[in-house]
PDB file of C-alpha atoms in Angstrom:
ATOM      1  CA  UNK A 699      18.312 111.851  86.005  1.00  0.00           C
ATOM      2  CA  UNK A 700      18.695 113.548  89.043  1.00  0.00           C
ATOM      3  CA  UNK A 701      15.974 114.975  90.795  1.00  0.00           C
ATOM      4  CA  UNK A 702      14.240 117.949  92.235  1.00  0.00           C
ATOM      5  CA  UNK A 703      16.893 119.734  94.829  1.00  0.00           C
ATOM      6  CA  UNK A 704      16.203 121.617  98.011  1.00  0.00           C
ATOM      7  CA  UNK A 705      17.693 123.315 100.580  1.00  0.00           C
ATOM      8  CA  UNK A 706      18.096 123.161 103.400  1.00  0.00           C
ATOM      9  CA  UNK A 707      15.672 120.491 104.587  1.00  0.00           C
ATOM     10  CA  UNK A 708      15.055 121.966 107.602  1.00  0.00           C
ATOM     11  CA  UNK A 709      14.882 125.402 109.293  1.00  0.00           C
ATOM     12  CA  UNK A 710      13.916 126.451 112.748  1.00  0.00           C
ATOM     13  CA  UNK A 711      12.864 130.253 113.443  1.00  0.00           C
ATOM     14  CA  UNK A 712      11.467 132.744 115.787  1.00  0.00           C
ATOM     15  CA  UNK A 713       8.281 134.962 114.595  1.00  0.00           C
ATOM     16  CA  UNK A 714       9.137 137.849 113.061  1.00  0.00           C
ATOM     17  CA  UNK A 715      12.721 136.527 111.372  1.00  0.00           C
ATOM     18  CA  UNK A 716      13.217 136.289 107.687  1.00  0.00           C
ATOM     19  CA  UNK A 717      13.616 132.798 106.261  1.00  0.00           C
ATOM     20  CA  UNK A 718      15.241 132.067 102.302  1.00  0.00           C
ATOM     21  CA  UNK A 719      14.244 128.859 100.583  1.00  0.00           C
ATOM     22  CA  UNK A 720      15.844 127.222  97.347  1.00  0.00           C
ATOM     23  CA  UNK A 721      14.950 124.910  94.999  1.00  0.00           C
ATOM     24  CA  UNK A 722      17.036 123.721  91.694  1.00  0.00           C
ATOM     25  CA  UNK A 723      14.322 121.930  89.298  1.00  0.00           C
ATOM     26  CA  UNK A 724      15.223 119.216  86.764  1.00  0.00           C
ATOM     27  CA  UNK A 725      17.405 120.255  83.867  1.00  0.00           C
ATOM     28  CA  UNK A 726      15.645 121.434  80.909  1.00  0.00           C
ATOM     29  CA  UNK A 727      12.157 122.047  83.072  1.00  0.00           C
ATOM     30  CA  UNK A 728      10.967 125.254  82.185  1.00  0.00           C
ATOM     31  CA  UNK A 729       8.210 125.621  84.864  1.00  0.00           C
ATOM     32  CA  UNK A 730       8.469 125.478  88.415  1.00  0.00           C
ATOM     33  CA  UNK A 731       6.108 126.050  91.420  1.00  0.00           C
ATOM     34  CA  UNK A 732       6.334 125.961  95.062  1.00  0.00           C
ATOM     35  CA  UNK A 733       3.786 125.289  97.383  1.00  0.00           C
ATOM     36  CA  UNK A 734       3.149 124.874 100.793  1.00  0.00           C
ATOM     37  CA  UNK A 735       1.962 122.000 102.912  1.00  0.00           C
ATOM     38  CA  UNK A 736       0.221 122.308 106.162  1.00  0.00           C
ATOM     39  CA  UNK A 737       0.589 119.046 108.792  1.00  0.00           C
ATOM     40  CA  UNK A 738      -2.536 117.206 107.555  1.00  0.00           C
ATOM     41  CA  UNK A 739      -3.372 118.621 104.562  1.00  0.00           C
ATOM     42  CA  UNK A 740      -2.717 118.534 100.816  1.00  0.00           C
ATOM     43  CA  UNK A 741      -0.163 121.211  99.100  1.00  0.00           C
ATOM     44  CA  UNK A 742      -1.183 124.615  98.171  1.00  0.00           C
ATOM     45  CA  UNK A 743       0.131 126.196  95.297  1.00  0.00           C
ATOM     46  CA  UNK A 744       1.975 129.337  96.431  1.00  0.00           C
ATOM     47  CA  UNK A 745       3.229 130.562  93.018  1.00  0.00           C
ATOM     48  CA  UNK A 746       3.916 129.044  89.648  1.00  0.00           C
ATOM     49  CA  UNK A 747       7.006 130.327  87.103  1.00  0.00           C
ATOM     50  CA  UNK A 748       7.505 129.579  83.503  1.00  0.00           C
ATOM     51  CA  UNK A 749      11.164 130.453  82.455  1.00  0.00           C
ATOM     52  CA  UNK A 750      11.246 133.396  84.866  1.00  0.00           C
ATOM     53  CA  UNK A 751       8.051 134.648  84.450  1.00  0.00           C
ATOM     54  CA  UNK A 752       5.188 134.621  86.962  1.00  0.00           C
ATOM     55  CA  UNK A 753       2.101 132.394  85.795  1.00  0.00           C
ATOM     56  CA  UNK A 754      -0.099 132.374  89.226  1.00  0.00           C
ATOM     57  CA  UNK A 755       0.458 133.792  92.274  1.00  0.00           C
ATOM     58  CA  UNK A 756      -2.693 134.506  93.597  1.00  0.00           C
ATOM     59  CA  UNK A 757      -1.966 132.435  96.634  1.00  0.00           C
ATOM     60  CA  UNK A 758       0.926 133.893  97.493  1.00  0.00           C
ATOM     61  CA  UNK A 759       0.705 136.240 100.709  1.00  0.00           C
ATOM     62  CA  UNK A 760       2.650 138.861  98.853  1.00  0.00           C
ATOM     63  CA  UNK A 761       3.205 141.031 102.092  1.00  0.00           C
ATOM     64  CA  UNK A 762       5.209 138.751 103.802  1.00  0.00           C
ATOM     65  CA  UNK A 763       6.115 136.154 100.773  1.00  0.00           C
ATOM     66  CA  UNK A 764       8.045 136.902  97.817  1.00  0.00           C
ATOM     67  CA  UNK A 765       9.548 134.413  95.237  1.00  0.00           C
ATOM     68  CA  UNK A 766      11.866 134.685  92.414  1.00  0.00           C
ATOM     69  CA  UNK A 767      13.263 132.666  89.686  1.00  0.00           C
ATOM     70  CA  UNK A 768      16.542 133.966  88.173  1.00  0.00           C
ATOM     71  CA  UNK A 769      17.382 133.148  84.453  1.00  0.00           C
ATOM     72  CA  UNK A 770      14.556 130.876  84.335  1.00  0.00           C
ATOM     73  CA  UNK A 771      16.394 128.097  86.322  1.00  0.00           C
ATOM     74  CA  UNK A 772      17.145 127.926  90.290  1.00  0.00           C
ATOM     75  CA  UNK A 773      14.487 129.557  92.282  1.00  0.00           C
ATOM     76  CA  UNK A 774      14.647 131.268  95.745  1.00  0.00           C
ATOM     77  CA  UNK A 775      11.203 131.873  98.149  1.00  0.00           C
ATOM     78  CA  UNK A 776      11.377 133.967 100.889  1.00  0.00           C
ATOM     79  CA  UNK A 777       9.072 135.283 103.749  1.00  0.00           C
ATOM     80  CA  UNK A 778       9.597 138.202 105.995  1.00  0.00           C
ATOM     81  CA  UNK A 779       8.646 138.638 108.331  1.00  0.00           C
ATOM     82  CA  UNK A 780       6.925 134.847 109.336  1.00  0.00           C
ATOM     83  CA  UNK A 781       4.399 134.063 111.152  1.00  0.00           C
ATOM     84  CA  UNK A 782       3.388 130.809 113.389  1.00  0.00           C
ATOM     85  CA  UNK A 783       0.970 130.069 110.746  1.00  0.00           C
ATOM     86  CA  UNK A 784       3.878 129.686 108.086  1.00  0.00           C
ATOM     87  CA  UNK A 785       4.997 126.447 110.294  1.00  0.00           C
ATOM     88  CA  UNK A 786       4.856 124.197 107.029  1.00  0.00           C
ATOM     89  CA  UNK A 787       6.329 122.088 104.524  1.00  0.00           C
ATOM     90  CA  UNK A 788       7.698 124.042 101.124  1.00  0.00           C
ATOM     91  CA  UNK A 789       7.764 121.865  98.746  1.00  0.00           C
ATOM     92  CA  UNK A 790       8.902 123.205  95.274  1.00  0.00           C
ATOM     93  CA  UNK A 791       8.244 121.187  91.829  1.00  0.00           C
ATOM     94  CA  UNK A 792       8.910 121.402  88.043  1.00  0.00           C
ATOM     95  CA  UNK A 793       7.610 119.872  85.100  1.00  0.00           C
ATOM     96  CA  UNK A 794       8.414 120.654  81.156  1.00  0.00           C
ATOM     97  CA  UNK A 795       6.685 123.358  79.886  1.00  0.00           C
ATOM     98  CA  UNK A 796       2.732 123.561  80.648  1.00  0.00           C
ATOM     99  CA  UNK A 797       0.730 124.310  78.030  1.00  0.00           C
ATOM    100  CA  UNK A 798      -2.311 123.074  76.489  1.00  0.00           C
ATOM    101  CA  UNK A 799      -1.275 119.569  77.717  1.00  0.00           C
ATOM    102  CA  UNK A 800      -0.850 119.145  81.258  1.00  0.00           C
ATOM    103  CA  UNK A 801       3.096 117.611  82.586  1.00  0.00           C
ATOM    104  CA  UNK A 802       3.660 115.739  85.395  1.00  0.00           C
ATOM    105  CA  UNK A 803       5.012 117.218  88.533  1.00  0.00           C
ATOM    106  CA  UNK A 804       7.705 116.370  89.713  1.00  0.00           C
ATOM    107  CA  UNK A 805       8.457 117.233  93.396  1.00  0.00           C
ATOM    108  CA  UNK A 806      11.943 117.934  95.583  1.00  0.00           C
ATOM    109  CA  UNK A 807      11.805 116.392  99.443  1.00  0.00           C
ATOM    110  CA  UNK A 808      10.757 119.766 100.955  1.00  0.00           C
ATOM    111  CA  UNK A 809      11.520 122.454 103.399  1.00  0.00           C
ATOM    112  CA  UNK A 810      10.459 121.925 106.784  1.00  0.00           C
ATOM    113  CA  UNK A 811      10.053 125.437 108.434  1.00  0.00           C
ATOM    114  CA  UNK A 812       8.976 125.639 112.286  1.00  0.00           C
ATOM    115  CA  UNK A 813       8.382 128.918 113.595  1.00  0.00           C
ATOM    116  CA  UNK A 814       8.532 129.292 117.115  1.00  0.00           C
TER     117      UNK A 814
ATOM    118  CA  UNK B1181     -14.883 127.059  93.495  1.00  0.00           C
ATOM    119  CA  UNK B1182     -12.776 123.675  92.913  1.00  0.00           C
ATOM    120  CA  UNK B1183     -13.048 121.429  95.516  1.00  0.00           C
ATOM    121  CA  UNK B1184     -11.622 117.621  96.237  1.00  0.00           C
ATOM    122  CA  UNK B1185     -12.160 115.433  99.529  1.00  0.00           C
ATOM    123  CA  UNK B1186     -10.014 112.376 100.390  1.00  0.00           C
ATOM    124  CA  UNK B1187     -11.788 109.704 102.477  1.00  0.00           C
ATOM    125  CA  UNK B1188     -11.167 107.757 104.598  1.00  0.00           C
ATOM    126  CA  UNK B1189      -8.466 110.402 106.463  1.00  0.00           C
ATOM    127  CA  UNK B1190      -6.448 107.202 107.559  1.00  0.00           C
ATOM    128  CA  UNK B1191      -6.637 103.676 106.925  1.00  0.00           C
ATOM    129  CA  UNK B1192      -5.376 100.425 109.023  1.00  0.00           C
ATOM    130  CA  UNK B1193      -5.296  97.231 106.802  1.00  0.00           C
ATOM    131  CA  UNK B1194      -3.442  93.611 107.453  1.00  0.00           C
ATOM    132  CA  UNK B1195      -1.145  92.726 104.542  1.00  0.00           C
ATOM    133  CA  UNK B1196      -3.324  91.047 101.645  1.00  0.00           C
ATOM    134  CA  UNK B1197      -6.422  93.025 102.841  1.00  0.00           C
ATOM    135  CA  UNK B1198      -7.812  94.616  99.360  1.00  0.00           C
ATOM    136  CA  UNK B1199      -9.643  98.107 100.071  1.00  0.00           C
ATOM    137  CA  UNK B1200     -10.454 101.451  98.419  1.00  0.00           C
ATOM    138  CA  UNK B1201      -9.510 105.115  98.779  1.00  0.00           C
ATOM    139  CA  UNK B1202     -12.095 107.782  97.380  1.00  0.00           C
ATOM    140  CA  UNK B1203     -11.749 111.123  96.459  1.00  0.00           C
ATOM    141  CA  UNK B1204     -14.800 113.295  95.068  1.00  0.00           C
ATOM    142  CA  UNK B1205     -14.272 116.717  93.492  1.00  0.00           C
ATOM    143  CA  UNK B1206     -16.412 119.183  92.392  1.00  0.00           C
ATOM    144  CA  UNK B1207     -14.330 121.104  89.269  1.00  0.00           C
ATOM    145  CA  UNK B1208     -15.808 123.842  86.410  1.00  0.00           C
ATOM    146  CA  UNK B1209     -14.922 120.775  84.040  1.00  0.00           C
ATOM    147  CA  UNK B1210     -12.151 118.230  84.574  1.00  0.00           C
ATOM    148  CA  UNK B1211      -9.269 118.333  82.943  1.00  0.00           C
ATOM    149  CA  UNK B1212      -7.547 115.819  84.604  1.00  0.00           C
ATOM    150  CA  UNK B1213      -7.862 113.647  88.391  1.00  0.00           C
ATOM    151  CA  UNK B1214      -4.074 112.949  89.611  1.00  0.00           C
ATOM    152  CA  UNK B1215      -3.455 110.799  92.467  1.00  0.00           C
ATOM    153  CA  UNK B1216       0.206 111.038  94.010  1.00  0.00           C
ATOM    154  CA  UNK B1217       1.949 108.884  96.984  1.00  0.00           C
ATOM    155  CA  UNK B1218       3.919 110.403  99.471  1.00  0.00           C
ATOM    156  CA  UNK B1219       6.149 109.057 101.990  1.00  0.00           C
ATOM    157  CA  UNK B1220       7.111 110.957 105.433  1.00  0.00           C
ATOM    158  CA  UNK B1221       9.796 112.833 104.947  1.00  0.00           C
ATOM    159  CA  UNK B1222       9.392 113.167 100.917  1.00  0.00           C
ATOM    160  CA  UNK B1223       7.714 115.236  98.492  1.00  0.00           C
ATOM    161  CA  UNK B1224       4.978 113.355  96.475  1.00  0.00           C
ATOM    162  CA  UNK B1225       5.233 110.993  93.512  1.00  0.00           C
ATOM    163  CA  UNK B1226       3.108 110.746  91.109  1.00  0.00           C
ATOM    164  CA  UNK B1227       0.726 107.856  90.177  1.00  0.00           C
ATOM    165  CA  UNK B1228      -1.269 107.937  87.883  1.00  0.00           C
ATOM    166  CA  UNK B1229      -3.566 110.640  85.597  1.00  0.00           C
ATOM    167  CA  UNK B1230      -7.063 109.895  84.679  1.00  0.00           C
ATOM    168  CA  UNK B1231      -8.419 112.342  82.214  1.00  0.00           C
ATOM    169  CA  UNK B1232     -12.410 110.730  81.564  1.00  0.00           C
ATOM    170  CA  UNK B1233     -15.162 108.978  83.657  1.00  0.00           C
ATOM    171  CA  UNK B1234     -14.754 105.540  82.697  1.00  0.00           C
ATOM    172  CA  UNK B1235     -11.057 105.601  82.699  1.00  0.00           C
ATOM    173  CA  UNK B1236      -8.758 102.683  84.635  1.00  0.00           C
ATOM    174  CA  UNK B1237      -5.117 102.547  85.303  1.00  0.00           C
ATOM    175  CA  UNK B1238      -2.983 100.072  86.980  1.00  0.00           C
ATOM    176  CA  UNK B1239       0.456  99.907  88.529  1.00  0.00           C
ATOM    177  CA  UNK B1240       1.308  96.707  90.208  1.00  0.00           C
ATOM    178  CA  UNK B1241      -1.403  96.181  93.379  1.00  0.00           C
ATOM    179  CA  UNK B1242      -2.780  99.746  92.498  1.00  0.00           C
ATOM    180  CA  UNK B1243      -5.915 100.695  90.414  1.00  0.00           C
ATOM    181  CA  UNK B1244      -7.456 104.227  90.052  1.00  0.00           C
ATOM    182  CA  UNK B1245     -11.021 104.485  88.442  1.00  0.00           C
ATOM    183  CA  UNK B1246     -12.539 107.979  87.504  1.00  0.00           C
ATOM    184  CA  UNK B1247     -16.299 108.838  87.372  1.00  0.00           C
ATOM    185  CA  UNK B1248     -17.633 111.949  86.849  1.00  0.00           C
ATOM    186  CA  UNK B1249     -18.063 112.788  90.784  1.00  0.00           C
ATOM    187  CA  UNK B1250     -15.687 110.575  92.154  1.00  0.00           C
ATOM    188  CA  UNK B1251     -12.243 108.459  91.560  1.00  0.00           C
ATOM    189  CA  UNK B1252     -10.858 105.253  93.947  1.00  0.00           C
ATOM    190  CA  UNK B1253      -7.681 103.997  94.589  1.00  0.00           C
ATOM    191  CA  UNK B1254      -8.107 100.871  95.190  1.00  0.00           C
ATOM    192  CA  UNK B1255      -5.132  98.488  96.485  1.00  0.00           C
ATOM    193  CA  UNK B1256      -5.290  94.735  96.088  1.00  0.00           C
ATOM    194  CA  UNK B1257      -3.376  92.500  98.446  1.00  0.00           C
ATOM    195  CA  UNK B1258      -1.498  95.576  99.947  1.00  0.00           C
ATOM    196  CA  UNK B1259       1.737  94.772 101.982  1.00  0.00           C
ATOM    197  CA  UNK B1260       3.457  96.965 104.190  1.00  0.00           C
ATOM    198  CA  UNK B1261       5.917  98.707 102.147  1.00  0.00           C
ATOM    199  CA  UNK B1262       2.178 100.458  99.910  1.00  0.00           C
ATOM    200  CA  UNK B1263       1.626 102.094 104.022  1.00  0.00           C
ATOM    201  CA  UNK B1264       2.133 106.622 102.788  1.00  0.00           C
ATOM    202  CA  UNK B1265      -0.142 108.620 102.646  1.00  0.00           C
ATOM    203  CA  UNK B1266      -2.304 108.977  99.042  1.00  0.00           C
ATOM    204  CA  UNK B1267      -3.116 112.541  97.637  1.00  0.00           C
ATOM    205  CA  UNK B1268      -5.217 113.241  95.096  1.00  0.00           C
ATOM    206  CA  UNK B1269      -5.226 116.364  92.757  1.00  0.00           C
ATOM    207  CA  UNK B1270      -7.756 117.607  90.074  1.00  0.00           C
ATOM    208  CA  UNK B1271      -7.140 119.974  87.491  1.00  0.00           C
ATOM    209  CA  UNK B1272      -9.494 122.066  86.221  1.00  0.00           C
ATOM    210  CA  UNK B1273     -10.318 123.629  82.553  1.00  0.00           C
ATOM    211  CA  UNK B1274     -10.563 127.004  84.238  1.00  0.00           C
ATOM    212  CA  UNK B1275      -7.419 127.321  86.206  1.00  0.00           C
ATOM    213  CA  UNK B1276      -4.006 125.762  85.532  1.00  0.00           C
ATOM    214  CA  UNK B1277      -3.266 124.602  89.143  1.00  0.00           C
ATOM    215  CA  UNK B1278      -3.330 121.260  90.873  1.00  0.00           C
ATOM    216  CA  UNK B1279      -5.986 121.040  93.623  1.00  0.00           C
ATOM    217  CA  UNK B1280      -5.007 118.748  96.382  1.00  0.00           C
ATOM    218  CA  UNK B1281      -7.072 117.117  98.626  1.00  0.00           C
ATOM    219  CA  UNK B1282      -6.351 116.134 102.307  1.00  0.00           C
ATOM    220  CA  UNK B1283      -4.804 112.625 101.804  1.00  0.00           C
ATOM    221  CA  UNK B1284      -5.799 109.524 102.998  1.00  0.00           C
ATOM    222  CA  UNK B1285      -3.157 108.143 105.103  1.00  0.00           C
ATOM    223  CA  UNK B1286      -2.573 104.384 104.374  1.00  0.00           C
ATOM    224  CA  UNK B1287      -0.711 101.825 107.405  1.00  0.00           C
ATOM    225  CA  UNK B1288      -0.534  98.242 106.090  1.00  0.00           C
ATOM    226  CA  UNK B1289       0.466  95.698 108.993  1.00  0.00           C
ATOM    227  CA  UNK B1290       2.848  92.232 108.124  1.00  0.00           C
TER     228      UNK B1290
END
């Protein structure tokens, strides 16, 4: 079964240029999130999709971050214009449909963004 | 608010030197404690889910225990290829995402 794909694995900006992330999720998983992950520190959920609708993005710094998932299967996230701040790991995940009962995650290798 | 904390932040054993990660969490009722392992370089894997105090799970030298402040990792007779770091993630009744704590990062020495 082939796993959680990203691209590309690593990107290095200046401040104030746009940067495109994208993430293809296991076949046949109908949610996927992406999150972020700070040197040091655990991910943070950025935003969550099921199919192609938005369950939680109330992390998401929606004047610089936007995120979209088109016919419920690859996903794109995007920030313009970035920061230093936004000098992180993406990592995107999906699991089979989350319900009532919880799915495990399962994670792609991750973006790593440096903004200079 | 949901909270987890990962301790120690980094850990130094010998090969066959048993210890113990912990993680406590505060959560508006559990719904599940996840603990993931993730090498540099990768995204996470996942472990193991523990859903009640009192629960135990086991994957070769790993063993995660829950109570109802904390849960441990611990690793019997490590060897060098268990050395990533060790997340772990609660998930609460109230909200449907995964809170992560810090990590612990784990070095195991031949």
């Amino acid at each position: 079964e082939a796993g959680v794909a990203q691209s590309p694995r690593y990107k290095i900006i200046e401040k104030r240029q746009s940067v495109a992330f994208w993430c293809n999720p296991i076949s046949g998983h109908a949610t996927l999130y992406w999150y972020q992950q700070i040197l040091g520190q655990g991910p943070k959920l950025l935003i969550q999709f099921q199919n192609n609708g938005v369950v939680d993005d109330s992390q998401l710094p929606k004047d610089r971050f936007s995120a979209e998932r088109l016919k419920g299967v690859d996903s794109t996230l995007k920030i313009q214009p970035a920061k230093l701040e936004d000098s992180a790991v993406y990592l995107c995940a999906s699991s089979l449909t989350q319900g009532r009962f919880y799915n495990e995650q399962f994670f792609g290798p991750g973006t790593r963004l440096t903004v200079l | 608010e949901d909270q987890v904390t990962q301790s120690p932040e980094a850990l130094r054993l010998q090969e066959g030197e048993s210890s113990s990660l912990n993680c406590s969490y505060t959560v508006s009722g559990l719904r599940g404690l996840f603990w993931y392992r993730q090498d540099p370089g990768k995204g996470p894997e996942f472990l193991f889910t523990l859903y009640s105090a009192g629960e135990e799970k086991e994957k070769e030298r790993l063993k995660a225990t829950l109570t109802k402040k904390e849960s441990f990792l611990h690793i019997t007779a490590p060897k060098p290829e268990d050395s990533a770091t060790y997340l772990c993630a609660v998930l609460s009744n109230q909200g449907g995402k995964l809170i992560f704590g810090q990590g612990t990062e784990l070095s195991v020495k031949p």
